[in-house]
Amino acid sequence: MPELPEVETIRKGLAKALENRRIKRVTLRRAGLRSLFPKNFAETLEGRAIRGFRRRAKYILADLEGGYVWLIHLGMSGSFRTLARGHNGAPEKHDHVVIEFDDGTGLAYNDPRRFGQMDVFESAQEATHPALKPIGPEPLERGFDGAVLAERLSGKKTAIKVALLDQRVVAGVGNIYACEALYRAGIDPRRSAHLIKGKNAAALASAIKDVMREALASGGSTLRDHRQLDGSTGYFQHSFDVYGHAGQPCGHCTCQKKSCVRSITQGGRTTFFCPVKQK
DNA sequence: CCCACGACCTGCTGGC
DNA sequence: TGCCAGCAGGTCGTGG
């Protein structure tokens, strides 16, 4: 469940459920996810207490006792499930990592498609970690505005929709929120990225912030059967203006058409947009 | 450096 | 009912 609002919601759930728990045992139920687990992955986690959970783009970072960071990416289909004290330890299908804490509770990482990723490294290596170093500004942190966005888009000839999915441009935007933000900003997803500047860039930066904040307040979006840690689901999917609405009205434009929302393919992903409102 | 595209996986859906 | 192509919230490697 992977864009910024969903990852942030999961981070909060992990923090609430697991902060200060001590990892007793880590069981890897297959050799790897998107890549192999690093050497000594389980051994490095074992025996350490979790001091807190942070997020950067779509990555969750768990700070471990003794100056280590456990890095997690959920890919397309990763999810966590807490295991109550006295759980029988029987894994479910696609549980790839099972963690037991010293108080008898546990945590299972489940990921059918195995596009997720995990790593562990010393805190001092975080600043230069190859997955983290290239990431662009966090849209919900101070300083992200139209000027910053325009600077990041300058020189990019690719379509603005494709550029928004590049984590070096802005952190945490994925396919849903790229479509929704472009819709709100009234920008055609096919426009060349470097042409988005000035007022357009300001409108787009604002739209990204607004849609992320609103989604966060709704607990993210739940497509298919994805769940939060506690089993609850987000409900921002009910607020989509265009995502998944091809052939339906966008709801806001004045075109009077009953089916203004179109879907096209860009960079191998589906883009939803309203050609009347988005120019 | 930039960009386009296929690869990586499994599961679900919709059309026949 | 069954089968299968196509698609799914992401990223990375390999070409040009």
PDB file of N, CA and C (backbone and C1' of nucleotides) in Angstrom, chain A residues 6 73 223 243 269-270, chain C residues 7-12:
ATOM      1  N   GLU A   6      -0.281   6.315   2.677  1.00  0.00           N
ATOM      2  CA  GLU A   6      -0.436   4.948   3.163  1.00  0.00           C
ATOM      3  C   GLU A   6       0.783   4.525   3.985  1.00  0.00           C
ATOM      4  N   HIS A  73      10.795  -1.082   2.589  1.00  0.00           N
ATOM      5  CA  HIS A  73       9.940  -0.570   1.514  1.00  0.00           C
ATOM      6  C   HIS A  73       8.880  -1.624   1.227  1.00  0.00           C
ATOM      7  N   LEU A 223      -7.240   0.119  -1.606  1.00  0.00           N
ATOM      8  CA  LEU A 223      -7.713  -0.565  -2.804  1.00  0.00           C
ATOM      9  C   LEU A 223      -7.649  -2.056  -2.517  1.00  0.00           C
ATOM     10  N   TYR A 243      -8.855   9.077 -10.445  1.00  0.00           N
ATOM     11  CA  TYR A 243      -8.189   7.765 -10.415  1.00  0.00           C
ATOM     12  C   TYR A 243      -9.217   6.636 -10.415  1.00  0.00           C
ATOM     13  N   ARG A 269       2.456   3.130 -16.969  1.00  0.00           N
ATOM     14  CA  ARG A 269       1.445   3.190 -15.904  1.00  0.00           C
ATOM     15  C   ARG A 269       0.193   3.854 -16.468  1.00  0.00           C
ATOM     16  N   THR A 270      -0.955   3.567 -15.865  1.00  0.00           N
ATOM     17  CA  THR A 270      -2.189   4.190 -16.309  1.00  0.00           C
ATOM     18  C   THR A 270      -2.339   5.573 -15.689  1.00  0.00           C
TER      19      THR A 270
ATOM     20  P    DC C   7      -3.842  -3.713 -20.057  1.00  0.00           P
ATOM     21  O5'  DC C   7      -4.018  -3.241 -18.555  1.00  0.00           O
ATOM     22  C5'  DC C   7      -5.284  -3.347 -17.893  1.00  0.00           C
ATOM     23  C4'  DC C   7      -5.033  -3.587 -16.433  1.00  0.00           C
ATOM     24  C3'  DC C   7      -3.882  -2.739 -15.880  1.00  0.00           C
ATOM     25  O3'  DC C   7      -4.375  -1.769 -14.970  1.00  0.00           O
ATOM     26  C1'  DC C   7      -3.806  -4.996 -15.108  1.00  0.00           C
ATOM     27  P    DA C   8      -3.368  -0.615 -14.415  1.00  0.00           P
ATOM     28  O5'  DA C   8      -3.078  -1.105 -12.919  1.00  0.00           O
ATOM     29  C5'  DA C   8      -4.118  -1.152 -11.968  1.00  0.00           C
ATOM     30  C4'  DA C   8      -3.573  -1.758 -10.686  1.00  0.00           C
ATOM     31  C3'  DA C   8      -2.156  -1.312 -10.360  1.00  0.00           C
ATOM     32  O3'  DA C   8      -2.188  -0.118  -9.573  1.00  0.00           O
ATOM     33  C1'  DA C   8      -2.412  -3.681 -10.097  1.00  0.00           C
ATOM     34  P    DG C   9      -1.698   1.270 -10.248  1.00  0.00           P
ATOM     35  O5'  DG C   9      -0.919   2.078  -9.162  1.00  0.00           O
ATOM     36  C5'  DG C   9      -1.490   2.507  -8.038  1.00  0.00           C
ATOM     37  C4'  DG C   9      -0.523   3.031  -7.018  1.00  0.00           C
ATOM     38  C3'  DG C   9       0.759   2.239  -6.791  1.00  0.00           C
ATOM     39  O3'  DG C   9       1.668   3.088  -6.104  1.00  0.00           O
ATOM     40  C1'  DG C   9      -0.682   1.810  -5.043  1.00  0.00           C
ATOM     41  P    DG C  10       2.955   3.561  -6.840  1.00  0.00           P
ATOM     42  O5'  DG C  10       3.816   2.224  -6.725  1.00  0.00           O
ATOM     43  C5'  DG C  10       4.222   1.750  -5.458  1.00  0.00           C
ATOM     44  C4'  DG C  10       5.701   1.408  -5.484  1.00  0.00           C
ATOM     45  C3'  DG C  10       6.592   2.542  -5.997  1.00  0.00           C
ATOM     46  O3'  DG C  10       7.703   2.640  -5.119  1.00  0.00           O
ATOM     47  C1'  DG C  10       6.902   0.590  -7.312  1.00  0.00           C
ATOM     48  P    DT C  11       8.776   3.836  -5.272  1.00  0.00           P
ATOM     49  O5'  DT C  11       9.947   3.141  -6.097  1.00  0.00           O
ATOM     50  C5'  DT C  11      10.663   2.123  -5.412  1.00  0.00           C
ATOM     51  C4'  DT C  11      11.441   1.268  -6.359  1.00  0.00           C
ATOM     52  C3'  DT C  11      12.660   1.961  -6.980  1.00  0.00           C
ATOM     53  O3'  DT C  11      13.751   1.256  -6.434  1.00  0.00           O
ATOM     54  C1'  DT C  11      11.526   0.569  -8.536  1.00  0.00           C
ATOM     55  P    DC C  12      15.249   1.767  -6.618  1.00  0.00           P
ATOM     56  O5'  DC C  12      15.796   0.759  -7.733  1.00  0.00           O
ATOM     57  C5'  DC C  12      15.633  -0.647  -7.531  1.00  0.00           C
ATOM     58  C4'  DC C  12      16.107  -1.389  -8.773  1.00  0.00           C
ATOM     59  C3'  DC C  12      17.374  -0.795  -9.389  1.00  0.00           C
ATOM     60  O3'  DC C  12      18.260  -1.861  -9.699  1.00  0.00           O
ATOM     61  C1'  DC C  12      15.656  -0.940 -11.011  1.00  0.00           C
TER      62       DC C  12
END
